[in-house]
Amino acid sequence: MVSAQTGNEKQYRQLLDELSDVIHRYLISRFGYHDFLEDCVQDTLIAIHNARHTYDGSRLFRPWLFAIVRHKSIDALRKRKSEQAKVTHRGLEDLETNGYAIDTCSSQEWDTSITQGRLINALAPPFRQAIVLTKLIGFSNAEAAKHLRISETALKVRVHRGIAKLKRLIEAEEA
Amino acid sequence: MSSRDSIIQSLSEDLQPVANSVAVDSKAMLWFVLTAFYVVLVTQWLAPIRADAFNQLVTVPRFFIESLLGLMAIVMLTLAAFRAAVPGRLTTRFAISGLALLALWLGNYVYGLIDPTLEPSMAGKREQCWLQTATMTLPPIIAAVLLTRRLYPLSPLRTVFLFSLAAGMIPALYMQIACMYIPEHILGHHILPGLVVGVLGCALSLFYRR
């Protein structure tokens, strides 16, 4: 990065290449395999580019890098709308037929990717359900609220608190 | 070429050198010193300070410690604010330490309601000291935003809140020397305006570029 600050294109390109893989693996381990992670990686690379002048070469690179990564990942999750979810939305019946237990948001036979991320798994069930249904699977607020038998307002509160909890969990990793 | 490769390609093409604009702690201390100087100058210009204030600093250890505690809290807040403008620079521990020190300093005045540090007295009373405290904070907050707007605060709201709090507490602290010493008055007319400005100053977070 210090070299990039002087305008070295070749080394900067190499850095971004390597960082993109590191960031992708980091996000997968915390959130599981999801379509929005690629957008998150790209947004993070852009943020790194825009913030590169703030990196102090006399300090460790990792805290600077992962502060940006953590911020962008929570930001991406917060902004994600149900219609943007590219995970196949098969309908509740189809999901349940394939072994996905909506009530616990855990998967046995079906694609386990939805709850593989350890941060998602660390959430209390009410928050995990709300976030998985709306942000990861792609249900609308109305659909998710109906399934969970709560009001839309209550669902939104759970999503908001769930994201806040995720933010605290991911920031706790800074230590 | 994948979209990720395209982005990497476009970001690294025609890469311009950038001046490293950190050394945030130095900027923080510069801002603090200039703001303190400005507050002292303006306060002295508006009206004389309490006659025996500096004598009390020397002869009453508890007053000295109280003022020192305030000074340390403000310095830590200042450092935290500037560090918050650089990704990964501000640790949670440091931020909490600064706020805890601030709470300790302010708590001292709450305790002073039953056991004041100095004998409460109207000596040094300044007209509309609350207004002086509130209005003095605006230029330093704006200066702080201008000094850091080219950095990259991940949470502009948090950054400006910390600046505004520090900027509000500097005149609040100096009023303990410039104005009368009565804990109720201090809390309501020196500290409270500083805290209110701390919250209102958050509106300036809109000026951070993205």
mmCIF file of C-alpha atoms in Angstrom, chain A residues 81 91 156:
data_model
loop_
_atom_site.group_PDB
_atom_site.id
_atom_site.type_symbol
_atom_site.label_atom_id
_atom_site.label_comp_id
_atom_site.label_asym_id
_atom_site.label_seq_id
_atom_site.Cartn_x
_atom_site.Cartn_y
_atom_site.Cartn_z
ATOM 1 C CA LYS A 81 -33.402 -5.222 -0.176
ATOM 2 C CA GLY A 91 -41.307 -20.323 -1.720
ATOM 3 C CA LYS A 156 -38.221 -4.504 11.100
#
